């Protein structure tokens, strides 16, 4: 439990500041909703203006700092995150509810990304290619974009900011970071690690507040060259439209309606375990969470029985307790949204509910935002509970005739982030990998748990074509501009395509 309220400041130009308006807002513990975790500055447009100006001022010196040197500072920041892993992990649990092992995992993901991108300081490779003219060379180099606005969600309050901050900084951008209003303390403690690592003033600036005011101003600001956003599709589309009008680079990471396919030859207990972890881990609040399980008709009943029995056994409670398996949802809105989808599933879709379906108020849970793990069967692909992102502990079971049918059902939503197949048949696995319309494909494991050295992102309405994290085609594409440098050392005019 939080023993005292964390007093948060903005971080601008190396100084810890209140909002110029002096207004504040609170973050609350979702497991004990009477408990305030932190009080944070509610920033205004003026605060954002100041942060952007400061980041612009810091840009030239930072972009000209050798990348290996930038890497040393980011390596130090990663080490500090590692040293503080336990406190940070507990804070994740206290501020957004996920169970402590996952809170620690959230921090570990930030450490992984930190070390990976610190190493980019000595890579960030360009290419050399042959030149068609004699005594002339050509190569590509990576240059920073400029000042980046980073807007992040509450569900991975350490990892996702780290996914954006480390790559933005290593490639020489400066940053204005606007975290979710639900997890300001996590953002504050993360930024402290960068400040304590000796990051030059103004390179990373933290502005707390609300999307409507601070976030929106950041997106529309002419002093911002790029935006990276993770969050809902509704907000992401608006951000995309605004950025497109201003021809501002923007990376959008949004919703999912991820699925697990279970084939008739699958190891059924393994598939049950995977669907359980993917569906109810993080209380279903991952953009990669399993919300549909598409099961071959031959094993449907058997899978259903095992899956429901396992879901009923899950232990709900405060995530700080090591025995807890499912923590609370982030806030009352999330509980109400989940409950509304359960109503839609029962009354409008007319699916059959097999377990859960209500708030969970037993014992210590009565003060928190808990919801019972819920499973629907008789779900048809076009039902709303099979189409719309719920972001809560609700899983829909759908029946498939064969592999082709399963893939068709899997692809029948507007999203395409993460999909998985359980099968022992290598041909089925490869066919699924080829035909599933999804940025991430898992074979014999659930849809969650992407590793940071790989590009992360989705197809269709999940994103706008960008990828986060490492690997070819990952964050380097978002946070750099490509430059081609020709060098003619012949001493005479040579004409390409003519000489
Ligand atoms: C998210 O839910 O927004 O693959 C990110 C995963 C995690 C990241 C999830 N590594 O589930």
Short mmCIF file of C-alpha atoms and ligand atoms in Angstrom, two decimals:
data_model
loop_
_atom_site.label_atom_id
_atom_site.label_comp_id
_atom_site.label_asym_id
_atom_site.label_seq_id
_atom_site.Cartn_x
_atom_site.Cartn_y
_atom_site.Cartn_z
CA UNK A 1 0.00 0.00 0.00
CA UNK A 2 1.17 3.53 -0.69
CA UNK A 3 2.16 4.98 2.66
CA UNK A 4 2.08 8.55 1.52
CA UNK A 5 0.88 10.55 -1.39
CA UNK A 6 3.50 11.15 -4.06
CA UNK A 7 3.76 14.84 -4.96
CA UNK A 8 4.53 15.00 -8.61
CA UNK A 9 6.06 17.81 -10.62
CA UNK A 10 6.51 18.44 -14.28
CA UNK A 11 10.10 18.24 -15.50
CA UNK A 12 11.04 21.00 -17.92
CA UNK A 13 14.52 22.21 -18.77
CA UNK A 14 15.99 20.15 -15.95
CA UNK A 15 13.71 21.71 -13.33
CA UNK A 16 10.89 20.11 -11.36
CA UNK A 17 7.93 22.46 -11.71
CA UNK A 18 4.25 22.82 -10.86
CA UNK A 19 1.80 23.83 -13.56
CA UNK A 20 1.73 27.60 -14.07
CA UNK A 21 -1.99 27.34 -13.18
CA UNK A 22 -1.11 25.57 -9.89
CA UNK A 23 -3.97 23.19 -10.64
CA UNK A 24 -3.56 19.52 -9.84
CA UNK A 25 -5.23 16.16 -10.31
CA UNK A 26 -4.98 12.85 -8.46
CA UNK A 27 -4.24 9.27 -9.38
CA UNK A 28 -5.98 6.59 -7.32
CA UNK A 29 -5.25 3.00 -6.39
CA UNK A 30 -7.67 0.83 -8.39
CA UNK A 31 -7.53 -1.94 -5.77
CA UNK A 32 -8.50 0.44 -2.94
CA UNK A 33 -10.36 3.26 -4.57
CA UNK A 34 -10.30 5.52 -1.53
CA UNK A 35 -6.52 5.65 -1.64
CA UNK A 36 -4.83 8.54 -3.45
CA UNK A 37 -1.52 7.50 -4.97
CA UNK A 38 -0.27 10.81 -6.33
CA UNK A 39 -1.09 14.45 -6.90
CA UNK A 40 0.16 15.79 -10.22
CA UNK A 41 0.25 19.13 -12.03
CA UNK A 42 -2.64 19.67 -14.41
CA UNK A 43 -0.70 21.35 -17.15
CA UNK A 44 -2.05 24.08 -19.38
CA UNK A 45 -1.20 25.09 -22.91
CA UNK A 46 1.36 27.50 -21.48
CA UNK A 47 3.16 24.66 -19.71
CA UNK A 48 3.25 22.73 -22.98
CA UNK A 49 4.53 25.81 -24.84
CA UNK A 50 7.34 26.15 -22.34
CA UNK A 51 8.25 22.47 -22.59
CA UNK A 52 8.28 22.55 -26.40
CA UNK A 53 10.40 25.71 -26.44
CA UNK A 54 12.83 24.10 -24.02
CA UNK A 55 13.04 20.88 -26.04
CA UNK A 56 13.69 22.90 -29.21
CA UNK A 57 16.48 24.80 -27.51
CA UNK A 58 18.11 21.56 -26.37
CA UNK A 59 17.81 19.89 -29.76
CA UNK A 60 20.91 21.22 -31.51
CA UNK A 61 23.36 20.28 -28.78
CA UNK A 62 21.74 16.86 -28.33
CA UNK A 63 21.66 15.98 -32.03
CA UNK A 64 25.35 16.91 -32.26
CA UNK A 65 26.28 14.84 -29.21
CA UNK A 66 27.94 11.69 -30.60
CA UNK A 67 25.44 8.83 -30.56
CA UNK A 68 27.76 6.55 -28.50
CA UNK A 69 27.86 9.29 -25.85
CA UNK A 70 24.07 9.55 -25.91
CA UNK A 71 24.07 5.77 -25.51
CA UNK A 72 26.23 5.98 -22.37
CA UNK A 73 23.71 8.24 -20.67
CA UNK A 74 20.80 6.01 -21.71
CA UNK A 75 22.71 2.96 -20.49
CA UNK A 76 23.06 4.66 -17.12
CA UNK A 77 19.33 5.43 -17.07
CA UNK A 78 18.62 1.74 -17.77
CA UNK A 79 20.88 0.75 -14.89
CA UNK A 80 18.99 3.08 -12.58
CA UNK A 81 15.67 1.58 -13.69
CA UNK A 82 17.14 -1.85 -12.90
CA UNK A 83 18.33 -0.70 -9.46
CA UNK A 84 14.86 0.68 -8.74
CA UNK A 85 12.98 -2.23 -10.30
CA UNK A 86 11.27 -3.36 -7.11
CA UNK A 87 9.95 0.09 -6.13
CA UNK A 88 8.90 0.87 -9.68
CA UNK A 89 7.15 -2.50 -10.08
CA UNK A 90 5.22 -1.98 -6.85
CA UNK A 91 4.25 1.48 -7.98
CA UNK A 92 2.89 0.06 -11.25
CA UNK A 93 0.71 -2.31 -9.21
CA UNK A 94 -0.42 0.40 -6.82
CA UNK A 95 -1.23 2.95 -9.51
CA UNK A 96 -2.81 0.82 -12.25
CA UNK A 97 -3.59 -2.48 -10.57
CA UNK A 98 -1.75 -5.25 -12.46
CA UNK A 99 -0.38 -8.03 -10.27
CA UNK A 100 3.10 -7.56 -8.87
CA UNK A 101 4.85 -10.07 -11.13
CA UNK A 102 3.45 -8.22 -14.10
CA UNK A 103 4.34 -4.88 -12.52
CA UNK A 104 7.93 -6.09 -12.33
CA UNK A 105 7.63 -7.39 -15.91
CA UNK A 106 6.49 -3.95 -17.02
CA UNK A 107 9.68 -2.48 -15.55
CA UNK A 108 11.80 -5.30 -17.01
CA UNK A 109 10.49 -4.46 -20.46
CA UNK A 110 11.71 -0.88 -19.93
CA UNK A 111 15.14 -2.14 -18.85
CA UNK A 112 15.34 -4.40 -21.91
CA UNK A 113 14.43 -1.58 -24.23
CA UNK A 114 16.88 0.74 -22.47
CA UNK A 115 19.83 -1.57 -22.94
CA UNK A 116 18.87 -2.39 -26.51
CA UNK A 117 18.58 1.24 -27.58
CA UNK A 118 21.64 2.35 -25.60
CA UNK A 119 23.46 -0.13 -27.88
CA UNK A 120 21.96 1.61 -30.90
CA UNK A 121 24.31 4.46 -30.04
CA UNK A 122 27.05 2.32 -31.59
CA UNK A 123 24.90 0.95 -34.40
CA UNK A 124 22.15 3.09 -35.99
CA UNK A 125 23.53 1.70 -39.23
CA UNK A 126 23.14 3.37 -42.56
CA UNK A 127 23.94 1.70 -45.88
CA UNK A 128 26.55 2.15 -48.52
CA UNK A 129 25.69 1.25 -52.06
CA UNK A 130 27.63 1.24 -55.30
CA UNK A 131 27.57 4.44 -57.30
CA UNK A 132 27.03 4.37 -61.04
CA UNK A 133 29.74 6.97 -61.63
CA UNK A 134 33.47 6.64 -61.12
CA UNK A 135 35.06 8.41 -58.16
CA UNK A 136 31.78 9.04 -56.51
CA UNK A 137 30.39 7.41 -53.39
CA UNK A 138 26.93 7.23 -51.87
CA UNK A 139 25.68 6.29 -48.45
CA UNK A 140 22.62 6.73 -46.24
CA UNK A 141 22.68 8.18 -42.76
CA UNK A 142 20.05 8.38 -40.03
CA UNK A 143 19.23 11.80 -38.63
CA UNK A 144 16.85 12.77 -35.82
CA UNK A 145 13.42 14.10 -36.73
CA UNK A 146 13.49 16.95 -34.19
CA UNK A 147 11.25 17.41 -31.18
CA UNK A 148 8.95 14.48 -30.48
CA UNK A 149 5.70 14.56 -28.49
CA UNK A 150 5.11 11.22 -26.75
CA UNK A 151 1.61 10.38 -25.53
CA UNK A 152 1.32 7.15 -23.57
CA UNK A 153 -1.37 4.99 -21.94
CA UNK A 154 -1.76 3.67 -18.39
CA UNK A 155 -1.73 -0.09 -19.09
CA UNK A 156 2.07 -0.32 -19.40
CA UNK A 157 2.93 2.83 -17.49
CA UNK A 158 6.69 2.20 -17.43
CA UNK A 159 7.29 -0.02 -20.48
CA UNK A 160 5.42 1.96 -23.12
CA UNK A 161 6.93 5.34 -22.20
CA UNK A 162 10.33 3.61 -22.25
CA UNK A 163 9.57 2.16 -25.72
CA UNK A 164 9.21 5.68 -26.95
CA UNK A 165 11.68 7.69 -24.87
CA UNK A 166 14.76 5.50 -25.39
CA UNK A 167 14.56 5.29 -29.19
CA UNK A 168 13.56 8.95 -29.53
CA UNK A 169 16.58 10.03 -27.50
CA UNK A 170 19.21 7.68 -28.86
CA UNK A 171 18.60 8.88 -32.41
CA UNK A 172 19.07 12.49 -31.29
CA UNK A 173 15.53 13.78 -30.89
CA UNK A 174 14.45 15.76 -27.87
CA UNK A 175 11.16 14.95 -26.18
CA UNK A 176 8.04 16.32 -24.56
CA UNK A 177 6.37 13.42 -22.77
CA UNK A 178 2.67 13.51 -21.79
CA UNK A 179 1.75 10.36 -19.82
CA UNK A 180 -1.72 9.06 -19.06
CA UNK A 181 -3.59 10.98 -16.37
CA UNK A 182 -4.14 7.67 -14.56
CA UNK A 183 -0.45 6.87 -14.03
CA UNK A 184 1.45 10.11 -13.42
CA UNK A 185 3.52 8.66 -10.55
CA UNK A 186 4.98 5.92 -12.75
CA UNK A 187 5.90 8.50 -15.38
CA UNK A 188 7.47 10.77 -12.76
CA UNK A 189 9.60 7.98 -11.28
CA UNK A 190 10.70 6.88 -14.74
CA UNK A 191 11.74 10.39 -15.74
CA UNK A 192 13.68 10.67 -12.47
CA UNK A 193 15.89 7.82 -13.69
CA UNK A 194 16.82 9.82 -16.80
CA UNK A 195 17.40 12.98 -14.77
CA UNK A 196 19.59 11.09 -12.29
CA UNK A 197 21.53 9.51 -15.15
CA UNK A 198 22.72 12.98 -16.13
CA UNK A 199 20.64 13.58 -19.25
CA UNK A 200 21.30 17.19 -20.32
CA UNK A 201 18.65 19.72 -19.39
CA UNK A 202 15.75 20.12 -21.80
CA UNK A 203 16.37 16.85 -23.67
CA UNK A 204 13.49 15.05 -21.94
CA UNK A 205 10.58 17.08 -20.62
CA UNK A 206 7.59 15.75 -18.69
CA UNK A 207 4.24 17.50 -18.87
CA UNK A 208 1.42 15.93 -16.88
CA UNK A 209 -2.21 16.60 -17.54
CA UNK A 210 -5.25 15.77 -19.58
CA UNK A 211 -5.50 14.83 -23.22
CA UNK A 212 -8.10 17.51 -23.96
CA UNK A 213 -5.77 20.30 -22.94
CA UNK A 214 -2.09 19.32 -22.66
CA UNK A 215 -2.18 16.37 -25.10
CA UNK A 216 -4.16 18.15 -27.74
CA UNK A 217 -1.94 21.21 -27.61
CA UNK A 218 1.13 19.04 -27.99
CA UNK A 219 -0.29 17.37 -31.10
CA UNK A 220 -1.25 20.64 -32.78
CA UNK A 221 1.90 22.53 -31.72
CA UNK A 222 4.03 23.81 -34.60
CA UNK A 223 7.15 23.32 -32.53
CA UNK A 224 6.61 19.55 -32.51
CA UNK A 225 8.02 17.57 -35.44
CA UNK A 226 6.69 14.12 -34.60
CA UNK A 227 4.09 12.44 -32.42
CA UNK A 228 4.11 8.91 -31.09
CA UNK A 229 0.85 7.79 -29.54
CA UNK A 230 -0.37 4.58 -27.95
CA UNK A 231 -4.01 4.44 -26.88
CA UNK A 232 -7.55 4.17 -28.14
CA UNK A 233 -8.49 4.13 -31.82
CA UNK A 234 -10.87 7.07 -31.39
CA UNK A 235 -8.15 9.35 -30.04
CA UNK A 236 -5.52 7.93 -32.39
CA UNK A 237 -7.57 8.65 -35.49
CA UNK A 238 -8.04 12.25 -34.37
CA UNK A 239 -4.34 12.62 -33.73
CA UNK A 240 -3.59 11.10 -37.13
CA UNK A 241 -5.91 13.54 -38.91
CA UNK A 242 -4.36 16.53 -37.15
CA UNK A 243 -0.80 15.41 -37.84
CA UNK A 244 -1.58 14.61 -41.47
CA UNK A 245 -2.87 18.15 -42.05
CA UNK A 246 0.39 19.53 -40.73
CA UNK A 247 2.50 16.85 -42.47
CA UNK A 248 3.87 15.93 -39.06
CA UNK A 249 5.40 12.49 -38.67
CA UNK A 250 3.18 10.33 -36.46
CA UNK A 251 3.18 6.79 -35.17
CA UNK A 252 -0.11 5.41 -33.89
CA UNK A 253 -0.48 2.22 -31.87
CA UNK A 254 -4.10 1.45 -31.14
CA UNK A 255 -6.63 -1.27 -30.53
CA UNK A 256 -6.76 -4.99 -31.02
CA UNK A 257 -9.29 -7.82 -31.09
CA UNK A 258 -6.75 -10.56 -30.81
CA UNK A 259 -7.47 -14.23 -31.02
CA UNK A 260 -6.15 -17.67 -30.29
CA UNK A 261 -7.00 -20.44 -32.76
CA UNK A 262 -7.15 -23.91 -31.22
CA UNK A 263 -6.90 -26.71 -33.79
CA UNK A 264 -8.17 -30.26 -33.27
CA UNK A 265 -4.61 -31.58 -32.91
CA UNK A 266 -3.55 -28.93 -30.38
CA UNK A 267 -2.18 -29.80 -26.97
CA UNK A 268 -5.40 -28.82 -25.29
CA UNK A 269 -4.14 -28.15 -21.78
CA UNK A 270 -1.42 -25.94 -23.19
CA UNK A 271 -3.99 -24.03 -25.23
CA UNK A 272 -6.22 -23.59 -22.19
CA UNK A 273 -3.32 -22.26 -20.16
CA UNK A 274 -2.31 -19.91 -22.96
CA UNK A 275 -5.82 -18.57 -23.53
CA UNK A 276 -6.21 -18.04 -19.79
CA UNK A 277 -2.97 -16.07 -19.50
CA UNK A 278 -3.65 -14.10 -22.66
CA UNK A 279 -7.28 -13.39 -21.82
CA UNK A 280 -7.20 -12.67 -18.11
CA UNK A 281 -3.57 -11.67 -17.49
CA UNK A 282 -3.39 -7.89 -16.87
CA UNK A 283 -7.17 -8.30 -16.40
CA UNK A 284 -7.50 -8.24 -20.18
CA UNK A 285 -6.05 -4.73 -20.34
CA UNK A 286 -3.38 -5.23 -22.96
CA UNK A 287 -3.74 -4.16 -26.54
CA UNK A 288 -2.43 -7.66 -27.24
CA UNK A 289 -4.91 -9.45 -24.92
CA UNK A 290 -6.80 -12.53 -26.11
CA UNK A 291 -10.45 -11.59 -26.48
CA UNK A 292 -11.54 -14.32 -28.90
CA UNK A 293 -10.74 -18.02 -28.86
CA UNK A 294 -11.59 -19.75 -32.12
CA UNK A 295 -11.81 -23.48 -31.50
CA UNK A 296 -12.03 -26.35 -33.98
CA UNK A 297 -15.47 -28.00 -33.68
CA UNK A 298 -13.94 -31.41 -32.81
CA UNK A 299 -12.38 -30.11 -29.59
CA UNK A 300 -14.77 -27.24 -28.84
CA UNK A 301 -16.71 -28.81 -25.98
CA UNK A 302 -13.65 -30.21 -24.34
CA UNK A 303 -11.77 -26.92 -24.58
CA UNK A 304 -14.78 -24.99 -23.30
CA UNK A 305 -15.13 -27.19 -20.24
CA UNK A 306 -11.46 -26.95 -19.30
CA UNK A 307 -11.25 -23.23 -20.01
CA UNK A 308 -14.30 -22.30 -17.93
CA UNK A 309 -13.17 -24.51 -15.05
CA UNK A 310 -9.76 -22.83 -15.05
CA UNK A 311 -11.22 -19.30 -15.28
CA UNK A 312 -13.49 -19.95 -12.31
CA UNK A 313 -10.45 -20.83 -10.22
CA UNK A 314 -8.57 -17.59 -10.86
CA UNK A 315 -7.84 -15.67 -7.68
CA UNK A 316 -8.86 -12.02 -7.74
CA UNK A 317 -7.41 -9.51 -5.33
CA UNK A 318 -4.96 -6.76 -4.64
CA UNK A 319 -2.07 -7.21 -7.05
CA UNK A 320 0.47 -6.65 -4.31
CA UNK A 321 -0.46 -10.02 -2.80
CA UNK A 322 1.79 -12.61 -4.44
CA UNK A 323 -1.06 -15.16 -4.64
CA UNK A 324 -3.31 -12.85 -6.68
CA UNK A 325 -3.76 -13.87 -10.31
CA UNK A 326 -6.13 -11.18 -11.54
CA UNK A 327 -6.00 -7.59 -10.30
CA UNK A 328 -8.61 -4.85 -10.62
CA UNK A 329 -9.49 -2.89 -13.72
CA UNK A 330 -7.92 0.53 -13.86
CA UNK A 331 -10.97 2.59 -12.81
CA UNK A 332 -14.73 2.73 -12.55
CA UNK A 333 -15.14 3.68 -16.22
CA UNK A 334 -13.34 0.51 -17.23
CA UNK A 335 -15.58 -1.62 -15.00
CA UNK A 336 -18.70 0.03 -16.37
CA UNK A 337 -17.51 -0.40 -19.95
CA UNK A 338 -16.82 -4.10 -19.33
CA UNK A 339 -20.20 -4.55 -17.69
CA UNK A 340 -21.91 -2.81 -20.60
CA UNK A 341 -20.25 -5.23 -23.04
CA UNK A 342 -21.43 -8.13 -20.90
CA UNK A 343 -24.95 -6.73 -21.17
CA UNK A 344 -24.55 -6.40 -24.95
CA UNK A 345 -23.24 -9.97 -25.15
CA UNK A 346 -26.22 -11.34 -23.25
CA UNK A 347 -29.08 -9.15 -24.43
CA UNK A 348 -28.22 -7.91 -27.89
CA UNK A 349 -25.82 -10.49 -29.25
CA UNK A 350 -27.69 -13.24 -27.42
CA UNK A 351 -24.53 -15.16 -26.73
CA UNK A 352 -24.42 -17.56 -23.81
CA UNK A 353 -22.47 -16.56 -20.72
CA UNK A 354 -20.59 -19.44 -19.10
CA UNK A 355 -19.03 -17.69 -16.11
CA UNK A 356 -18.44 -14.30 -14.56
CA UNK A 357 -20.57 -11.44 -15.81
CA UNK A 358 -20.57 -9.22 -12.76
CA UNK A 359 -18.62 -6.92 -10.49
CA UNK A 360 -16.51 -8.72 -7.92
CA UNK A 361 -16.97 -7.37 -4.41
CA UNK A 362 -15.86 -10.19 -2.14
CA UNK A 363 -13.81 -9.39 0.95
CA UNK A 364 -10.96 -6.98 0.38
CA UNK A 365 -12.15 -6.46 -3.21
CA UNK A 366 -15.21 -4.46 -2.25
CA UNK A 367 -13.31 -1.18 -2.37
CA UNK A 368 -11.69 -1.86 -5.72
CA UNK A 369 -12.59 -1.95 -9.40
CA UNK A 370 -12.79 -5.72 -9.72
CA UNK A 371 -14.69 -7.64 -12.37
CA UNK A 372 -15.17 -11.39 -12.65
CA UNK A 373 -13.39 -13.21 -15.48
CA UNK A 374 -16.17 -13.72 -18.02
CA UNK A 375 -16.54 -16.21 -20.87
CA UNK A 376 -19.17 -16.25 -23.61
CA UNK A 377 -19.95 -19.13 -25.91
CA UNK A 378 -22.20 -19.44 -28.99
CA UNK A 379 -20.49 -16.31 -30.25
CA UNK A 380 -20.79 -15.52 -33.94
CA UNK A 381 -18.06 -13.54 -35.73
CA UNK A 382 -20.29 -10.55 -36.45
CA UNK A 383 -21.47 -10.04 -32.86
CA UNK A 384 -20.31 -6.88 -31.13
CA UNK A 385 -18.49 -8.84 -28.42
CA UNK A 386 -16.52 -10.53 -31.22
CA UNK A 387 -15.79 -7.27 -33.04
CA UNK A 388 -15.17 -4.48 -30.53
CA UNK A 389 -12.28 -4.03 -28.15
CA UNK A 390 -13.51 -4.45 -24.57
CA UNK A 391 -10.18 -4.05 -22.73
CA UNK A 392 -11.40 -6.09 -19.79
CA UNK A 393 -11.61 -9.72 -18.63
CA UNK A 394 -14.09 -10.95 -21.23
CA UNK A 395 -13.35 -13.76 -23.69
CA UNK A 396 -15.60 -14.91 -26.54
CA UNK A 397 -15.53 -18.53 -27.75
CA UNK A 398 -16.20 -19.11 -31.43
CA UNK A 399 -16.43 -22.42 -33.24
CA UNK A 400 -14.60 -23.16 -36.51
CA UNK A 401 -15.17 -25.91 -39.08
CA UNK A 402 -11.53 -26.20 -40.12
CA UNK A 403 -8.32 -24.16 -40.47
CA UNK A 404 -9.59 -22.10 -43.38
CA UNK A 405 -12.75 -21.19 -41.50
CA UNK A 406 -10.74 -20.36 -38.35
CA UNK A 407 -8.49 -18.00 -40.30
CA UNK A 408 -11.48 -16.37 -41.95
CA UNK A 409 -13.08 -15.76 -38.54
CA UNK A 410 -9.78 -14.51 -37.12
CA UNK A 411 -9.47 -11.96 -39.94
CA UNK A 412 -13.06 -10.78 -39.69
CA UNK A 413 -12.41 -7.79 -37.41
CA UNK A 414 -11.08 -4.36 -38.31
CA UNK A 415 -8.02 -4.87 -36.10
CA UNK A 416 -4.81 -6.83 -36.70
CA UNK A 417 -2.38 -6.70 -33.82
CA UNK A 418 -1.75 -10.16 -32.40
CA UNK A 419 -3.00 -13.66 -33.29
CA UNK A 420 -1.99 -17.11 -32.26
CA UNK A 421 -2.54 -20.72 -33.29
CA UNK A 422 -2.23 -23.88 -31.23
CA UNK A 423 -1.45 -26.86 -33.44
CA UNK A 424 1.13 -29.64 -33.74
CA UNK A 425 0.87 -29.52 -37.50
CA UNK A 426 3.65 -27.55 -39.13
CA UNK A 427 1.64 -26.97 -42.29
CA UNK A 428 -1.29 -25.52 -40.37
CA UNK A 429 1.10 -23.30 -38.41
CA UNK A 430 2.81 -21.97 -41.54
CA UNK A 431 -0.51 -21.41 -43.31
CA UNK A 432 -1.74 -19.40 -40.33
CA UNK A 433 1.49 -17.40 -40.21
CA UNK A 434 0.99 -16.57 -43.89
CA UNK A 435 -2.75 -15.85 -43.92
CA UNK A 436 -3.56 -14.26 -40.57
CA UNK A 437 -3.81 -10.49 -40.99
CA UNK A 438 -1.84 -9.53 -37.93
CA UNK A 439 1.37 -7.71 -37.02
CA UNK A 440 2.27 -10.40 -34.48
CA UNK A 441 1.75 -14.14 -34.93
CA UNK A 442 2.38 -16.70 -32.20
CA UNK A 443 2.56 -20.45 -32.67
CA UNK A 444 1.71 -22.47 -29.57
CA UNK A 445 1.80 -19.50 -27.24
CA UNK A 446 -0.74 -16.78 -26.46
CA UNK A 447 -0.99 -13.33 -28.06
CA UNK A 448 0.79 -11.45 -25.30
CA UNK A 449 4.47 -11.22 -24.46
CA UNK A 450 6.19 -9.56 -27.41
CA UNK A 451 9.93 -9.11 -26.90
CA UNK A 452 11.54 -5.73 -27.42
CA UNK A 453 14.20 -6.67 -29.99
CA UNK A 454 11.40 -7.25 -32.50
CA UNK A 455 9.23 -4.67 -34.26
CA UNK A 456 5.89 -4.24 -32.48
CA UNK A 457 2.68 -3.10 -34.12
CA UNK A 458 -0.33 -4.12 -36.12
CA UNK A 459 -2.16 -4.08 -39.41
CA UNK A 460 -5.51 -2.59 -40.41
CA UNK A 461 -7.08 -0.28 -37.80
CA UNK A 462 -4.51 -1.17 -35.17
CA UNK A 463 -2.00 1.33 -36.43
CA UNK A 464 -0.79 3.49 -39.27
CA UNK A 465 2.04 1.32 -40.51
CA UNK A 466 4.70 2.22 -37.98
CA UNK A 467 6.37 -0.28 -35.70
CA UNK A 468 7.78 0.27 -32.24
CA UNK A 469 10.75 -1.28 -30.44
CA UNK A 470 13.77 -2.93 -32.06
CA UNK A 471 14.70 -4.80 -35.20
CA UNK A 472 14.68 -3.82 -38.86
CA UNK A 473 11.62 -1.70 -39.53
CA UNK A 474 11.10 -0.94 -35.83
CA UNK A 475 11.35 2.34 -33.94
CA UNK A 476 14.34 3.52 -35.98
CA UNK A 477 11.94 4.28 -38.83
CA UNK A 478 9.75 6.45 -36.64
CA UNK A 479 12.43 8.38 -34.86
CA UNK A 480 14.84 9.05 -37.72
CA UNK A 481 14.84 10.69 -41.09
CA UNK A 482 16.79 9.01 -43.83
CA UNK A 483 19.41 11.08 -45.60
CA UNK A 484 21.35 10.09 -48.71
CA UNK A 485 24.85 11.56 -49.04
CA UNK A 486 26.63 11.58 -52.42
CA UNK A 487 30.31 12.49 -52.53
CA UNK A 488 31.88 13.17 -55.93
CA UNK A 489 35.67 13.08 -55.60
CA UNK A 490 36.42 13.11 -59.35
CA UNK A 491 36.93 16.86 -59.49
CA UNK A 492 34.74 17.15 -62.57
CA UNK A 493 31.03 17.31 -63.34
CA UNK A 494 29.64 13.81 -63.75
CA UNK A 495 26.07 13.36 -64.92
CA UNK A 496 24.02 10.51 -63.53
CA UNK A 497 21.92 8.60 -66.07
CA UNK A 498 23.78 10.44 -68.88
CA UNK A 499 27.54 9.84 -68.65
C1 LIG B 1 0.19 -3.15 -24.88
O1 LIG B 1 -0.69 -3.82 -24.38
O2 LIG B 1 -0.07 -1.99 -25.24
O3 LIG B 1 3.28 -8.08 -25.98
C2 LIG B 1 1.58 -3.60 -25.02
C3 LIG B 1 2.86 -7.71 -24.88
C4 LIG B 1 3.64 -6.68 -24.12
C5 LIG B 1 3.30 -5.32 -24.61
C6 LIG B 1 1.84 -5.00 -24.62
N1 LIG B 1 5.03 -6.94 -24.28
O4 LIG B 1 1.83 -8.14 -24.40
#
